[in-house]
Amino acid sequence: MSLLSALITVSGLMLHLCFCVLSSQYCVPRKTVPYASDLKLFKEDGIFNYSTMLIRDDVGVVLLGAREAIYALDISNISDKKSAVYWPVTEEKQRECANKGKDPEVECRNYIRTLHSVNDTTIYVCGTYAFSPICDYMMLVNGQLTLKGRQGEGKGKCPFDPFQRYSSLMVGNDLYAATSINFLGSEPVILRSSNLALRTEFKRSWLSEPNFVYMDFVGESFESPDGDDDKIYLFFSENAIEYDFYSKVVVSRVARVCKGDMGGQRTLQKKWTSFLKAHLDCPFPKPSLPPVVQDVFLLKHKDWRKSVFYAVFTPQSSLSQISAVCAFSVSAIRDNFNQGKFKTPVAVETSHVKWMMYTGEVPVPRPGACINNAARNLGMNRSLDLPDKTLQFIRDRPLMDEAVSPETGVPLLLKKGALLTRIVVDSVLALNGERYNVMFIGTEDGFIQKAVNFDGEMFIIEEIQVYENPEAISILRLSSSKGQLFAGSEFGAVQMPVSNCSRYGSCVDCILSRDPYCAWDMSSAQCAPVYSLSSNTALQSLKDGNVSQCPASDPVAVVDLNLVPGNNIQLPCQLHSNLAHVHWRFSDQPLPSTDKYYIYSGGLLILNACESDIGLYACDSLEQINGRTFNRTMAAYHLQLFSDPEEVVSTTPGTTTVPKTLFLTVSTTRDPGWDGKEPPLPETQNDMSRVSLLEVAVGLLSLLCLSLLGIIFWIWSQEHCKCFKFTKRPRDVEKRKQSGDYFQSRTSEIKLPGPESGRLCSTNDYHTAVDFKGNGNHFSPMANLSSLDGLGYIHDESEI
Ligand SMILES: *[C@@H]1O[C@H](CO)[C@@H](O)[C@H](O)[C@H]1NC(C)=O
Ligand SMILES: *[C@@H]1O[C@H](CO)[C@@H](O)[C@H](O)[C@H]1NC(C)=O
Ligand SMILES: *[C@@H]1O[C@H](CO)[C@@H](O)[C@H](O)[C@H]1NC(C)=O
Ligand SMILES: *[C@@H]1O[C@H](CO)[C@@H](O)[C@H](O)[C@H]1NC(C)=O
Ligand SMILES: *[C@@H]1O[C@H](CO)[C@@H](O)[C@H](O)[C@H]1NC(C)=O
Ligand SMILES: *[C@@H]1O[C@H](CO)[C@@H](O)[C@H](O)[C@H]1NC(C)=O
Ligand SMILES: *[C@@H]1O[C@H](CO)[C@@H](O)[C@H](O)[C@H]1NC(C)=O
């Protein structure tokens, strides 16, 4: 035991050493909802990569594309398969593909990547088809799918490589696709397949090893005073041409083309004359390389000027575990393209080119502009009429000088931990008639973060685990009208409601959840969906979390417990929020965590109890909401002397005498408001002999530890602080499995009260427990170790 504990301590310290700085601006989800087995799931044996989806609200169907299969699923229960078509590659194709050096079982398969509605009954579908993409039409009639078998060329519509990111969009009968059009994946294009096909130039200044992420349509011609055209916006990342770095730097981009573009007459023949791109900036807190856009969602507004793109960004360096969400208004992007300055290549020295702001004269009509009234007044009705001067300018300078900045100047959300992957946003009408934009963001480890930004205050309402195993969410779709979310991963697709108000059992819980979907219904005394309620009989307080109008709740019942002198006593106390901090009182005096009273998130541990410990204990939950502290008592215990130690263990419900076990509890982050006192090492006080034993053991082990140090340092120097490899956060569920029954709840978290603690967006309180029972079987890699705040031994072999 001592050996292992020493090893764990040492390795923990080492991880601590190489953990990089934490700051206090990262959001922690208020509630963690563990995986529930009643979640609606769809998967089929032998089928993987459920990562293309088309929601058909109109016919109540979710179309799901996977590897060599397409399903029509019931939108109200995706476990209910209405029909399926299977579209495997032929053996011959597979062999051909394998002969070209691709993995036959993985790459030489048919991954469905494209699903677009053509009309009510017809769907356009494309697959990678063993590195030889093809497309087909599919009928959807009464939930039944049939492939037409009219296979057509998929090149330029669907990627060859199933691992390559890609985006496409159907506008009318035209398919816009951003993909690679060759086997090697080295020829990226943004292509329109229509009677008048157009594509991008093969120039590094247009696209440089891009990673296409998202495409959407904005109907800017609608009531346009200057006769402007509709646009297709595209988001991607690529190698920067504008930075002077020794190594490649990736930047995020937004680009657009005009729907009515027909290409140029001589210059830019069959190429976009309206391709413009700009750097998309989402400022990360620390000076860092530009973050990389991972997914985008267009929150549409009736007035397109008020539509907003929400984008998820992750760091360029794999060492960092920060993700962010930034929002960009369509108007701001449009202004940049319509009025901004251009960048131009300037030759410095012989071969070196620097991209700088273009200060010369800009030709008329403005390069990259759609055909609008101004152009029409010049007699130019089509892009074919544009003068060479305008076209040559845009051919050589598609990049705007200025970056597009987020609406609020700063991210709407900053999150540390498992990286964010996909985003959808719902606009929710709250009880007071205001609209709130609720973000649902998938993570790398199978969670969905449900977040809002209340006037600059980042708030994660809850995180919901939708996959039992940590799988990356590779697609996320929303049916706003049905109030359902759909997520896909390699191993299956799941469905969950946008809210489950019944999770909040009391008025205070309901209000403090600050969930725009939920309000407290006074008449039925339950937390219910807002759309079913009226503001006369319901309560909601989103910005303030003001519970003053909630009916007074019953005081907590005091539980009587027996105290056996010399024993350890556990008083459980479960907080309802990850943002709350626990505060214990003993006879109405604050009870600090000491080496006798050991406070952890699951309760209080009184070590080596004695007669002076009898009395009244109360556990308060302190939660900061919008700068105010909300104090509520969660549990109360009355300890009284019990003289017959023989009966204690079996007859005292609610209390647990800590068994013969050594606990080592490691809290991973330092509380921002923590006063710096070292956490307790309880046994040092009472049992000197055991302490020295441990010391001796540790002494004996120092050699071993040193070699471990060496190994860790070696790994560290090899991997450049790849501690983040360990950062899969062991979730509560898992931790509960590990930690046995001694502590009823989140054994692993230790929260110490402090003035700044409980901040809404405070340091990620990621804690983890190492609870090992003699044989060390339960040791799991420690996650996010930044410090060893809580280190407690309980070792009471002789105490019973
Ligand atoms: C969903 O469909 C599956 C398969 O048809 C069925 O077993 C399950 O009971 C349904 N769930 C609900 C909530 O209707
Ligand atoms: C839907 O589109 C397909 C393919 O273009 C066409 O063959 C079919 O007639 C159309 N159906 C309807 C109802 O418009
Ligand atoms: C598809 O899923 C399988 C099984 O998890 C995985 O091995 C493969 O890499 C996935 N393919 C893609 C293109 O993601
Ligand atoms: C442009 O359209 C206007 C009005 O439709 C027409 O009078 C004019 O001749 C057209 N110009 C060209 C160059 O086609
Ligand atoms: C909502 O939450 C309650 C309580 O946790 C649970 O019993 C119920 O199944 C959930 N409902 C849905 C639709 O997920
Ligand atoms: C909470 O609501 C009550 C009643 O509406 C109001 O009197 C009080 O000022 C509010 N408190 C805060 C902090 O907003
Ligand atoms: C919380 O409330 C309890 C009882 O109302 C009170 O005794 C305690 O001092 C309060 N705690 C703080 C930190 O205000």
PDB file of C-alpha atoms and ligand atoms in Angstrom, residues 38 497 500 502-503, ligand 5:
ATOM      1  CA  ASP A  38     -32.747   4.774 -21.542  1.00  0.00           C
ATOM      2  CA  PRO A 497     -34.451  16.128 -25.944  1.00  0.00           C
ATOM      3  CA  ASN A 500     -35.530  17.628 -19.433  1.00  0.00           C
ATOM      4  CA  SER A 502     -38.133  17.097 -14.701  1.00  0.00           C
ATOM      5  CA  ARG A 503     -34.511  16.660 -13.674  1.00  0.00           C
TER       6      ARG A 503
HETATM    7  C1  LIG B   5     -35.736  13.161 -17.644  1.00  0.00           C
HETATM    8  O1  LIG B   5     -35.113  13.026 -16.392  1.00  0.00           O
HETATM    9  C2  LIG B   5     -35.786  12.108 -15.530  1.00  0.00           C
HETATM   10  C3  LIG B   5     -35.134  12.213 -14.173  1.00  0.00           C
HETATM   11  O2  LIG B   5     -33.761  12.156 -14.261  1.00  0.00           O
HETATM   12  C4  LIG B   5     -35.679  10.721 -16.164  1.00  0.00           C
HETATM   13  O3  LIG B   5     -36.334   9.793 -15.343  1.00  0.00           O
HETATM   14  C5  LIG B   5     -36.341  10.743 -17.514  1.00  0.00           C
HETATM   15  O4  LIG B   5     -36.175   9.493 -18.161  1.00  0.00           O
HETATM   16  C6  LIG B   5     -35.742  11.829 -18.398  1.00  0.00           C
HETATM   17  N1  LIG B   5     -36.524  11.950 -19.581  1.00  0.00           N
HETATM   18  C7  LIG B   5     -35.976  11.939 -20.785  1.00  0.00           C
HETATM   19  C8  LIG B   5     -36.920  12.079 -21.915  1.00  0.00           C
HETATM   20  O5  LIG B   5     -34.787  11.824 -20.953  1.00  0.00           O
END
